Coordinates of C-alpha atoms in Angstrom, one line a residue:
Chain A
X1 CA -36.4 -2.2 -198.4
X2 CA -39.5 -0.1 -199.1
X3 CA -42.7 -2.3 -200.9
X4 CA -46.2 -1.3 -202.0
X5 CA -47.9 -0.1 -198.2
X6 CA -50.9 -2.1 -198.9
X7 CA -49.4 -5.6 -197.5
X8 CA -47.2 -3.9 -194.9
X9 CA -47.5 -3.6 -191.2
X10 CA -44.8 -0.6 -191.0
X11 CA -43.7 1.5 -193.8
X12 CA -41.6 4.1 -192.8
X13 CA -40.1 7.0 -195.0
X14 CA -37.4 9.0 -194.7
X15 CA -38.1 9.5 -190.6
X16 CA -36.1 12.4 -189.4
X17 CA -35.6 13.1 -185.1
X18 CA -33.8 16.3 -184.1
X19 CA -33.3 18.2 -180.8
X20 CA -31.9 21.4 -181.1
X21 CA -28.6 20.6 -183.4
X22 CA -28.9 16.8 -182.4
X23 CA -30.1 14.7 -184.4
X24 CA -31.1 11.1 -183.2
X25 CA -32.9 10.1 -186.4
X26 CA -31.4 10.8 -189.9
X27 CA -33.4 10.1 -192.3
X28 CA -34.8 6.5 -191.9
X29 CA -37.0 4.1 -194.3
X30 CA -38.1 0.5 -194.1
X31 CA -40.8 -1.2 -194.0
X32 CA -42.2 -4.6 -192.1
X33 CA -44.3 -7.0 -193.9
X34 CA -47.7 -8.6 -192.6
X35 CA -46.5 -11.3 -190.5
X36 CA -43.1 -10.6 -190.7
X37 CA -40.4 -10.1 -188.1
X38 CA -38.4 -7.2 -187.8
X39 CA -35.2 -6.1 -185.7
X40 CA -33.8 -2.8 -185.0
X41 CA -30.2 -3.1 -183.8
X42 CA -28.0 -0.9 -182.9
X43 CA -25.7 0.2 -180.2
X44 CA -26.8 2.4 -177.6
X45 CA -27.8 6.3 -179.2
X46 CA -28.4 4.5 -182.2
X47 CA -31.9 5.6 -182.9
X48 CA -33.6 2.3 -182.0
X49 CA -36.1 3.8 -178.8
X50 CA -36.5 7.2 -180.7
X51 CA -38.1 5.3 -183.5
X52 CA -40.2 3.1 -181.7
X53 CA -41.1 5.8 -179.9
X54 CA -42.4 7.8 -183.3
X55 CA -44.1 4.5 -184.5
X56 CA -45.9 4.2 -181.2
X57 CA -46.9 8.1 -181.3
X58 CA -45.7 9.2 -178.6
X59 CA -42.8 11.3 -180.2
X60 CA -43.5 13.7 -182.9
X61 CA -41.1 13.1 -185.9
X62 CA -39.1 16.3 -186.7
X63 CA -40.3 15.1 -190.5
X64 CA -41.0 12.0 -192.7
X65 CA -43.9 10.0 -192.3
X66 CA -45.0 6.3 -190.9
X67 CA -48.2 4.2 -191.9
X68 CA -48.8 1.5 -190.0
X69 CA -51.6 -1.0 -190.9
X70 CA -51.9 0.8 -193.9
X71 CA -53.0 4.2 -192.4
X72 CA -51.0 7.2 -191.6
X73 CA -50.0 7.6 -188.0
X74 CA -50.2 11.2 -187.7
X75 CA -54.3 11.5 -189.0
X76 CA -54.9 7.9 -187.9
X77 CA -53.9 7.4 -184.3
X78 CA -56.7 6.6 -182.2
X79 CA -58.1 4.1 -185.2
X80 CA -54.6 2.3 -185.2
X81 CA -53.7 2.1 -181.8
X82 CA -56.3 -0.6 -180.8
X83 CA -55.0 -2.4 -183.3
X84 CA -51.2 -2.5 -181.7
X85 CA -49.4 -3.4 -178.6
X86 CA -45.9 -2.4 -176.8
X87 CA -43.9 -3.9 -174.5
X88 CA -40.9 -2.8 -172.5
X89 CA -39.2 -3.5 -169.5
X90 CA -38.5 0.5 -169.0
X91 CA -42.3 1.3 -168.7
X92 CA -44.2 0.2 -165.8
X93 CA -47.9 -1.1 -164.8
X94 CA -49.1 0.5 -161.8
X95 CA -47.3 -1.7 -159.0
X96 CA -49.7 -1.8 -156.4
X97 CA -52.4 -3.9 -158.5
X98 CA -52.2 -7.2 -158.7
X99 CA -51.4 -8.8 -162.3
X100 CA -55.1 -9.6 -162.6
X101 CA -56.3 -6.4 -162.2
X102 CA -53.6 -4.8 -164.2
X103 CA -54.7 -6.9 -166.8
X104 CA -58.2 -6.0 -166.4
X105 CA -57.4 -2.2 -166.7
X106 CA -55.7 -2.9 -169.9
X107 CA -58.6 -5.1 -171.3
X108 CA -60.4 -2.0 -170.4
X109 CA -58.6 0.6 -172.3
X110 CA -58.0 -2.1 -175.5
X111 CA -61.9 -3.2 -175.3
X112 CA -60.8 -6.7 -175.1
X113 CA -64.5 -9.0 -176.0
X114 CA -64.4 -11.7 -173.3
X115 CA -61.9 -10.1 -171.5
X116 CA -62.3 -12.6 -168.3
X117 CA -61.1 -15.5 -170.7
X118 CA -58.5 -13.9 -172.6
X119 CA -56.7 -12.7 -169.3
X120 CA -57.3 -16.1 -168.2
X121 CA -55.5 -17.3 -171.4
X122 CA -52.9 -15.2 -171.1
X123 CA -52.2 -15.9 -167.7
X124 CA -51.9 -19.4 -168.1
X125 CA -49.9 -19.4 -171.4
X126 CA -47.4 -17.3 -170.0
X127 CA -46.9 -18.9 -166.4
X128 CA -48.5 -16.5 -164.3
X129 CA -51.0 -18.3 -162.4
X130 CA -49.3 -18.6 -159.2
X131 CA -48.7 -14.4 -159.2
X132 CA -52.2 -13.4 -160.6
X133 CA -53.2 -12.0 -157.4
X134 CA -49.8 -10.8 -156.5
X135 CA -49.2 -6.9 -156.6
X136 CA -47.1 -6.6 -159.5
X137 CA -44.5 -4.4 -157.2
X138 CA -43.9 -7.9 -155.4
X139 CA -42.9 -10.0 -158.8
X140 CA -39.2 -10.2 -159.7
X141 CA -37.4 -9.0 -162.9
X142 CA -39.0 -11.5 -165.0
X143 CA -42.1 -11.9 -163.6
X144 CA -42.6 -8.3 -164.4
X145 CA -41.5 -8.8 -168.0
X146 CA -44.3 -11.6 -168.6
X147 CA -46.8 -9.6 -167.4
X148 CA -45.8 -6.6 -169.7
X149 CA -45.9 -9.2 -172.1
X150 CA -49.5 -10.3 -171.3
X151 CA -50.6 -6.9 -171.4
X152 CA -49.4 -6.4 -175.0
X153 CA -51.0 -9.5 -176.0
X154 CA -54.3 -8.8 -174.6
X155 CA -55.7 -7.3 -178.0
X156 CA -54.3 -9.5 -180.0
X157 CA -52.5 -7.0 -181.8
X158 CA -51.9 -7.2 -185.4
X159 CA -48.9 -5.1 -184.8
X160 CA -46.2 -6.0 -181.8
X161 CA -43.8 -3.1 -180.7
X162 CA -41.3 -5.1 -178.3
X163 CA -38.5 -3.1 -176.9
X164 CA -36.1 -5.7 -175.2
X165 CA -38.8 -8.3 -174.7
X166 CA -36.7 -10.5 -172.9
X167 CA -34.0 -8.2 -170.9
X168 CA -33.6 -9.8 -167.2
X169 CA -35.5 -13.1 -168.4
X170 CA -33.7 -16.0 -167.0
X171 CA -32.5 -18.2 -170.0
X172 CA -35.4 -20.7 -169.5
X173 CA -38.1 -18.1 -169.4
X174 CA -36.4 -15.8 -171.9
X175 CA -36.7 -19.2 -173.9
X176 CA -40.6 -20.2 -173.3
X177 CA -41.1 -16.3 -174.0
X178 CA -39.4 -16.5 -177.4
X179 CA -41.9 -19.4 -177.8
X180 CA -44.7 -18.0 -177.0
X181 CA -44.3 -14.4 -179.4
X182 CA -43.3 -17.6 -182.1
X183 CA -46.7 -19.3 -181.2
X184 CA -48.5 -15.8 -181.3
X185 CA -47.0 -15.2 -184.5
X186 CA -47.6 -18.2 -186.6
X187 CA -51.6 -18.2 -185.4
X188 CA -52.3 -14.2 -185.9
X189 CA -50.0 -13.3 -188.4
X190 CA -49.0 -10.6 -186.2
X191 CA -46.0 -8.5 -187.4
X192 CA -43.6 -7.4 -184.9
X193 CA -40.3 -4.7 -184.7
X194 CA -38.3 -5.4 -181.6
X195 CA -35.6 -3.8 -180.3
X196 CA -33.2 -6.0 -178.5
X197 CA -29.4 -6.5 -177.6
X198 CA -29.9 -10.6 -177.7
X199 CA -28.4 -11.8 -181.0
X200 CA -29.7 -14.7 -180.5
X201 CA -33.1 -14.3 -179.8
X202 CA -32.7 -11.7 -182.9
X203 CA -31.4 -14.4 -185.1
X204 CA -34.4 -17.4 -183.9
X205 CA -37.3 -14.5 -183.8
X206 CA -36.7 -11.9 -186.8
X207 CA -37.2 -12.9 -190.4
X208 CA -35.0 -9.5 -192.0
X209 CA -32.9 -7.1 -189.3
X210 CA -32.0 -3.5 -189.7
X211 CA -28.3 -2.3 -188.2
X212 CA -28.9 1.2 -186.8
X213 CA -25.2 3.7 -186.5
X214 CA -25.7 7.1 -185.4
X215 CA -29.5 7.5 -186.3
X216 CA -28.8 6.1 -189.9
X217 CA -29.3 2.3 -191.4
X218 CA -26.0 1.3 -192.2
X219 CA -27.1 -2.3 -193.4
X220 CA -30.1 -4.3 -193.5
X221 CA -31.0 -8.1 -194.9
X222 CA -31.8 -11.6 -193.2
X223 CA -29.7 -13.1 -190.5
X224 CA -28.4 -15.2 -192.8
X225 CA -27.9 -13.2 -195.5
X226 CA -25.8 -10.4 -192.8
X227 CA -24.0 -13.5 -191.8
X228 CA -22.6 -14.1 -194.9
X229 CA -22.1 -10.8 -196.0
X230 CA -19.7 -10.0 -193.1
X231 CA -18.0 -13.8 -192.6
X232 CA -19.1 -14.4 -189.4
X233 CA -20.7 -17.2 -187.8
X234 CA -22.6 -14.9 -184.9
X235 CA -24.8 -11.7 -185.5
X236 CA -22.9 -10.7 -182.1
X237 CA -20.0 -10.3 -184.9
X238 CA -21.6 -8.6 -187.1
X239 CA -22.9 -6.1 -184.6
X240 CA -19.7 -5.8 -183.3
X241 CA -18.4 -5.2 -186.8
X242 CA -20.8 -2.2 -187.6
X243 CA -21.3 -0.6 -184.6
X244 CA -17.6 -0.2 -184.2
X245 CA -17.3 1.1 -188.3
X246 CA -16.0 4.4 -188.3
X247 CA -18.8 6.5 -190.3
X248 CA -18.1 6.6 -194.4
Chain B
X1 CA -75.3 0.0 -182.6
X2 CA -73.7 3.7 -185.2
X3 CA -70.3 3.8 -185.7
X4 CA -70.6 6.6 -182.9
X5 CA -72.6 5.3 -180.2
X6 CA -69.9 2.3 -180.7
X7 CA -67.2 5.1 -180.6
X8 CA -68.8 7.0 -177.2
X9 CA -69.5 3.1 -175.8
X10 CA -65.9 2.3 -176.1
X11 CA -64.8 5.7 -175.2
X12 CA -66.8 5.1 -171.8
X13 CA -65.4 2.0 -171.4
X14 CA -61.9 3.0 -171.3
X15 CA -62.9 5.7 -168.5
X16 CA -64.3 3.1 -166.5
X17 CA -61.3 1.0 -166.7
X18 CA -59.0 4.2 -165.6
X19 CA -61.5 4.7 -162.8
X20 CA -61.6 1.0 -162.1
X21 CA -57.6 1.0 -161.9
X22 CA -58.1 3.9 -159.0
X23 CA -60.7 1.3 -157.0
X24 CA -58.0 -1.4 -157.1
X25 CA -56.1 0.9 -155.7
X26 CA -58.0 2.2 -153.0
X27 CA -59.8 -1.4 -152.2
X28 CA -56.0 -2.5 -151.7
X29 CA -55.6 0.3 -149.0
X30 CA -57.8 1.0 -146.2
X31 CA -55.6 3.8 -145.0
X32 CA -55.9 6.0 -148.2
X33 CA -59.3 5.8 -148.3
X34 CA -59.8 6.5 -144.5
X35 CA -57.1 9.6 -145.4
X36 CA -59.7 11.1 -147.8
X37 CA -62.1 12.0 -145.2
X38 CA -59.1 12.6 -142.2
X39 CA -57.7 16.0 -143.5
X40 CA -61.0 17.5 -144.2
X41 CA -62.7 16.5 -140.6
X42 CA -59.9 17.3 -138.5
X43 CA -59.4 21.1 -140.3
X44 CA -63.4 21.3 -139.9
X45 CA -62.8 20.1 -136.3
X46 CA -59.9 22.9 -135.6
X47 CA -61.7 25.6 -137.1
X48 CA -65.5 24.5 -135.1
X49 CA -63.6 25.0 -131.7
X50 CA -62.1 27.9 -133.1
X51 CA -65.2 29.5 -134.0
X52 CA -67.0 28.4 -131.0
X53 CA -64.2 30.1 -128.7
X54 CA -64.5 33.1 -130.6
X55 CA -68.3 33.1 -131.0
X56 CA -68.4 33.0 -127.3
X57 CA -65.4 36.0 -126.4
X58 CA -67.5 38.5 -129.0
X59 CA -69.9 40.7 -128.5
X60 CA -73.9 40.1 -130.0
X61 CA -73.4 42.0 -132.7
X62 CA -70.4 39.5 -134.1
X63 CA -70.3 38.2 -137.5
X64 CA -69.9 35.0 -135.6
X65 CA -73.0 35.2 -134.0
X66 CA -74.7 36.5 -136.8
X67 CA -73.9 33.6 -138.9
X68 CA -72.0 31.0 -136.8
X69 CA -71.7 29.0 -139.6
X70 CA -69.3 31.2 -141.8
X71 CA -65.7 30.1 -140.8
X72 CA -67.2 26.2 -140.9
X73 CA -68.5 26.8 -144.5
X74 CA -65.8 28.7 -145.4
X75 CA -63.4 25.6 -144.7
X76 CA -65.9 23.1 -145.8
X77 CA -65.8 24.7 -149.8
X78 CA -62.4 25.9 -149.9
X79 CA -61.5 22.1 -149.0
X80 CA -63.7 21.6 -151.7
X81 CA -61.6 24.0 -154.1
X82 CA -58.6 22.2 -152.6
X83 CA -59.9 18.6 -152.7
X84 CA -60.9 19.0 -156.7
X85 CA -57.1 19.9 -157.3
X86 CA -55.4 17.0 -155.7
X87 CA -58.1 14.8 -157.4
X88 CA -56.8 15.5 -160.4
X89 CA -53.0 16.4 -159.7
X90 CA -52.7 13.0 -156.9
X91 CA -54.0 10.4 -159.4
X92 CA -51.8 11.9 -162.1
X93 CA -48.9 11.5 -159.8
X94 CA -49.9 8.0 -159.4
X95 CA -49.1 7.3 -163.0
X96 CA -46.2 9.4 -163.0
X97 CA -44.7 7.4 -160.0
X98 CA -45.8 3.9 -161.4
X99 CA -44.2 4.6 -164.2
X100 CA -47.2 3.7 -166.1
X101 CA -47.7 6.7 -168.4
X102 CA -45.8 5.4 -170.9
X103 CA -48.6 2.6 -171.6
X104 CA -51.4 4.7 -171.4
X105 CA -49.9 7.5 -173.6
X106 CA -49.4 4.4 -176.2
X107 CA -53.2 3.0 -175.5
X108 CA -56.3 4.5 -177.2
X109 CA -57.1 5.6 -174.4
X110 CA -57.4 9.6 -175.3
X111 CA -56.5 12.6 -173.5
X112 CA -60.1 13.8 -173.1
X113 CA -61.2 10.3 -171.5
X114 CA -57.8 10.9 -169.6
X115 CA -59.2 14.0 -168.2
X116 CA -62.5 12.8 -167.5
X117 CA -61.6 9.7 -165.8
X118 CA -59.6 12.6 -163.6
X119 CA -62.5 14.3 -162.8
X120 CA -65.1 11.8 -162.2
X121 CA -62.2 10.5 -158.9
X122 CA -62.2 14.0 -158.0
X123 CA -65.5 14.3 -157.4
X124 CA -65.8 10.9 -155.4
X125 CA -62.6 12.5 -153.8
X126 CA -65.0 15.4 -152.7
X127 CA -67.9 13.3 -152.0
X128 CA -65.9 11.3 -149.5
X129 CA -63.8 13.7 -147.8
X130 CA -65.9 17.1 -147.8
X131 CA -69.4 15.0 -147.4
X132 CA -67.5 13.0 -144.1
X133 CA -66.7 16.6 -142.9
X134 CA -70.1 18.2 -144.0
X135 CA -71.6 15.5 -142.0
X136 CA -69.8 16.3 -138.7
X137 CA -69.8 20.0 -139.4
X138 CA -73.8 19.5 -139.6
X139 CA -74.6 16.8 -136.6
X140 CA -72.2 18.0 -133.9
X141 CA -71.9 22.1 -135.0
X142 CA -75.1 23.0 -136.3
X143 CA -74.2 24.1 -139.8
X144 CA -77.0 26.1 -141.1
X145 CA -76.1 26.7 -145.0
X146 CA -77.4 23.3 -145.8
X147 CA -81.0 24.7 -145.4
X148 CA -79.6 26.6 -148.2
X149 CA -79.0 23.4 -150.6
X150 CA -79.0 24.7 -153.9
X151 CA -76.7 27.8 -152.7
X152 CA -74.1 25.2 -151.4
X153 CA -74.6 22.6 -154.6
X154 CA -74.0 25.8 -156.5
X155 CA -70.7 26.9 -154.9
X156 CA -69.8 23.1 -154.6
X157 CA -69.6 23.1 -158.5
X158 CA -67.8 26.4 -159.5
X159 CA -65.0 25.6 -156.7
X160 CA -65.0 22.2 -158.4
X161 CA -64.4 23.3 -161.8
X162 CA -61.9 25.6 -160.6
X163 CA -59.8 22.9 -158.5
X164 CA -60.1 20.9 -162.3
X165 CA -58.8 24.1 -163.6
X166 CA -55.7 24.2 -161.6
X167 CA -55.3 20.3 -161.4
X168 CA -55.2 20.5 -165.3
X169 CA -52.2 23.0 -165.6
X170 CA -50.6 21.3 -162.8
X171 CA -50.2 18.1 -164.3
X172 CA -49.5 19.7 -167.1
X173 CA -46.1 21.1 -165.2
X174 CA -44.9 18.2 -164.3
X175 CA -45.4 16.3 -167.2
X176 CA -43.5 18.9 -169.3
X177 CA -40.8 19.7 -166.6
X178 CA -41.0 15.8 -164.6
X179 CA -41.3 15.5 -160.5
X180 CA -39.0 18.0 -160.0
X181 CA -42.0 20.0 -160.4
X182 CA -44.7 18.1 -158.2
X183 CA -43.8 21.1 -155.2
X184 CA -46.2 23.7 -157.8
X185 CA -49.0 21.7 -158.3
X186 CA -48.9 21.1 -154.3
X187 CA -48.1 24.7 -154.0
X188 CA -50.3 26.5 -156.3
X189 CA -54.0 26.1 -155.2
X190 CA -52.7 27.6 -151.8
X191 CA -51.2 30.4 -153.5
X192 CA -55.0 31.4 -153.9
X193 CA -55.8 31.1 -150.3
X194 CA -55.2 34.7 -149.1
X195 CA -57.1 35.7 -152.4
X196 CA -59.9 33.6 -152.0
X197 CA -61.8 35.5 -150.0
X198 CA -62.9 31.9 -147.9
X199 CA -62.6 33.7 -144.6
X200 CA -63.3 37.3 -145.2
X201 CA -64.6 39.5 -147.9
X202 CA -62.0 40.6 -151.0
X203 CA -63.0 44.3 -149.5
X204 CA -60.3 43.8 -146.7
X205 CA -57.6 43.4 -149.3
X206 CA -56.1 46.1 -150.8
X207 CA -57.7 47.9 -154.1
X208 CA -54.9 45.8 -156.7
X209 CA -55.2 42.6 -154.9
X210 CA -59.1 42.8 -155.4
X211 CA -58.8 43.2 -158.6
X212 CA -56.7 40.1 -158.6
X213 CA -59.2 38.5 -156.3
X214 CA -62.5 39.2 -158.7
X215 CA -60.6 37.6 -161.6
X216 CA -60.9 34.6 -159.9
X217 CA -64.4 32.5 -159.8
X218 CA -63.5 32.0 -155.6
X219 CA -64.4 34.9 -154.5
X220 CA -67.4 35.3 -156.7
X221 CA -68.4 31.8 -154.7
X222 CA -67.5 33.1 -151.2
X223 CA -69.4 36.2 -151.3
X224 CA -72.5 34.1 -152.1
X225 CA -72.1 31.8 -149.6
X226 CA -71.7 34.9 -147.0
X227 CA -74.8 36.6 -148.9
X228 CA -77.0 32.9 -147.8
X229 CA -75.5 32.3 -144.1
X230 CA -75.6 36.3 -143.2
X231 CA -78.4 37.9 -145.4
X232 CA -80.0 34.4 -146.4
X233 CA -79.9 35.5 -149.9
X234 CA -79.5 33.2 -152.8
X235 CA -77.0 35.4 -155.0
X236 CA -77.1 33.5 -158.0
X237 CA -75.8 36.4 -160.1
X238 CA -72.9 35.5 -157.7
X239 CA -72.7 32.0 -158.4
X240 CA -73.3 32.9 -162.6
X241 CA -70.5 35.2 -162.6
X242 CA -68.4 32.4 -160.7
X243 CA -68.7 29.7 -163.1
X244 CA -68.8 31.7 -166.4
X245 CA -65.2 32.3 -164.5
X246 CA -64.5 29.2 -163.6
X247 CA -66.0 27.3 -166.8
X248 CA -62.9 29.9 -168.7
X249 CA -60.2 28.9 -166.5
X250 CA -60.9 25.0 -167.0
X251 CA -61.0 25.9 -171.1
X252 CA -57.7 27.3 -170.3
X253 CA -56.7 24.7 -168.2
X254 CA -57.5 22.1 -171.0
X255 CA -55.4 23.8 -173.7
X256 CA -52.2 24.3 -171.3
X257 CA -52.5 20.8 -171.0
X258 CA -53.1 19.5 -174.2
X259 CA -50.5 21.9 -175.1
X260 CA -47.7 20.6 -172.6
X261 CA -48.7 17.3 -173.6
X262 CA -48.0 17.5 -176.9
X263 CA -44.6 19.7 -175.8
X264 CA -43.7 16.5 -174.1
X265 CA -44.6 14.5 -177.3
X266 CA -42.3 16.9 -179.5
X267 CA -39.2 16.3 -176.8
X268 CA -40.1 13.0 -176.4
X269 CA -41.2 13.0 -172.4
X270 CA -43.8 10.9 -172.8
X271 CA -42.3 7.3 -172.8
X272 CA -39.2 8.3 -170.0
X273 CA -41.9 9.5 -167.2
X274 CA -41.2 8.3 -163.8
X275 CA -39.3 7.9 -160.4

């Protein structure tokens, strides 16, 4: 699963997590190519938030190491983080600012060029016209969620952290999102790692996914390649199948 | 444009758009803006009567009618003191409560520019509320130490970098132990109060509490203010010894900080922050 770090987005070795005795992260590697989509799956305490949280830098690994873009994350932070975006429905924008100027903060902190035009871009791409002025503490579920997403698009990042990037979408929106991070994809050669619990936004969006037990990888390969390998006709089977595997 | 002036360009950027999401704010909300100068007048205005009534039941030889000014002045910088705290510690709560720390702990935005966005809002904190009070303490009660501007400019900066000083460990408190912790960083600045010497000199206090008292840069500040309204001295060996005080406690402000920070980046608090 590991290649040569020049043409990856995210190589990962041997990622270790501990508190105390626990330990949420045993030991992980893998890597996600330029371009490429990624999944982390797993049920819940399966390491999946504890390691994007260690590739986004805001937890210290207990050991191991991660490159991303092709620098180390631990010397390299403030040189790669530009350069990458996160998204998730657990982490708010401030809610009394309205999606524009949320947006604008964000531009800020990213040094968007042109910011004007590429919040008006993003605004209009992902169905938030209506809401621009709106304090984002007055949008529903989903609205919320497109504006996260907005916000992680506003640097075009090379790299895409999305932690459950379409949790309380409804299935039309969750569907135009799925779109959208497709679109992004295909014209910036963006990799992305997403977390998610939707199988079948897993199986449409990721090109290879990683089955997370315990803090460990139990399996890895293609959709299609997991499919076969367990008979099923659903990666809800397959998740189903491993996560409910009693440890070798 | 160097690699560095692009660097310090950027890094200026990303403190204007921190301070720029704190005007949104504000230029959303009358009320909190209006609330910045409201505490700091009405104290002014309790402790004017207050001084007037006791101006007028003392004899001539009164410090009050030496210096009528010294209560008023005395309110005026310790809200300074107290105003330079919240600045920091009430726009860090703002993140904490919108839940927004998460994406600017994953931003380049760094710590330092974090900080410094802090303080510039302090300071327009001050500016506001302490300046709206200043103003009424001066028009409608006479205020004499701003004939003495450099003096009060003086003690308006080492009280400044002392509220910082607090502010810093404060948010560093609840970051590392979460809200249940926002009662110390409301508590602590008046835990200096009695020390402060802001009404009265250390010398009342008793010989271990001064001691106490002189480690601190306030009452290095208040005894320079009462040296200018009673004596109209400028004691800037005062004012020298109070912010080579002061400047060490915001050092040691900073590295609590950055060092609760990073605790919180070890236990993985940084992402889970919020109501």
């Amino acid at each position: 699963m590991l290649t040569a770090a020049a043409d990856q987005a995210v190589v990962v070795r041997d990622l270790r997590k501990s508190y105390g005795a626990s330990e949420a992260v045993r030991g992980i590697s893998f890597s996600v190519g330029r371009g490429q989509t990624v999944a982390l799956l797993g049920g819940n305490g399966a390491g999946k938030t504890t390691t994007l949280s260690m590739l986004l830098g805001v937890l210290t690994p207990s050991s191991g190491s991660i490159e991303l873009l092709g620098l180390p994350l631990a010397q390299h932070r403030y040189d790669i983080l530009p350069r990458i975006n996160f998204t998730s429905p657990y982490v708010d924008l401030p809610k009394r600012l309205s999606v524009v100027e949320n947006l604008r903060v964000f531009a800020g902190l990213y040094g968007v060029d042109d910011a004007r035009q590429r919040i008006a871009e993003l605004i209009a791409e992902l169905d938030l016209t209506e809401v621009a002025d709106r304090p984002y503490a007055n949008l529903s579920a989903g609205q919320r969620t497109r504006v996260s997403l907005a916000k992680s698009l506003l640097n075009s990042p090379e790299l895409l952290l999305l932690d459950e990037p379409t949790a309380s979408l409804d299935p039309d929106v969750g569907d135009r999102m799925r779109s959208l991070l497709e679109r992004f994809r295909a014209q910036s050669g963006c990799a992305m790692l997403l977390a998610s619990h939707n199988m079948a936004e897993v199986e449409r969006l990721c090109d290879e996914v990683i089955m997370l037990r315990r803090g460990e990888i139990v399996d890895h390969g293609s959709p299609a390649v997991l499919l076969a390998k367990y008979g099923r006709s659903s990666l809800d089977d397959v998740f189903l199948d491993i996560s409910r595997a009693e440890p070798a | 444009m160097s690699a560095a002036g692009s660097a310090r360009g950027s890094g200026l950027r990303r403190i204007g758009a921190m301070m720029a999401r704190h005007f949104y704010l504000i230029r959303r909300s009358w009320p909190r803006l209006l609330s910045f100068a409201y505490y700091p007048v009405m104290q002014l205005l309790v402790w004017a009567f207050v001084t007037k009534y006791l101006a007028a039941q003392s004899g001539s030889q009164s410090v009050l009618q030496a210096a009528p000014g010294i209560l008023l002045t005395g309110v005026l910088l310790w809200d300074v003191l107290v105003r330079g705290e919240l600045g920091l510690f009430l726009s860090f709560l703002e993140e904490m409560y919108s839940r927004n720390l998460g994406n600017l702990f994953v931003s380049p935005l760094r710590l330092h520019e974090f900080v410094i966005a802090q303080m510039l809002l302090s300071i327009i904190r001050v500016v506001i509320g302490s300046g709206m009070a200043l103003l009424v303490a001066v028009v409608f009660f006479d205020l004499t130490i701003v004939k003495q501007v450099a003096v009060l400019a003086g003690c308006l900066g080492c009280l400044l970098v002392f509220g910082w000083s607090i502010g810093l460990i404060a948010n560093g408190l609840v970051l590392r132990f979460g809200l249940g912790a926002e009662e110390i960083g409301w508590a602590v600045v008046f835990l200096i109060g009695p020390l402060s010497g802001a009404y009265y000199p250390v010398a009342v206090l008793p010989q271990w509490l001064q001691w106490v008292a002189l480690a601190m840069p306030t009452a290095w500040t208040f005894e320079a203010m009462r040296a200018a309204l009673i004596d109209g001295q400028a004691r800037w060996d005062l004012l020298a010894w109070s912010l080579a005080i002061a400047v060490a406690y915001l050092g040691f402000g900073a590295i609590v900080f950055r060092q609760l920070v990073e605790a919180g980046r070890r236990r993985g608090l940084l992402l889970q922050m919020g109501e």
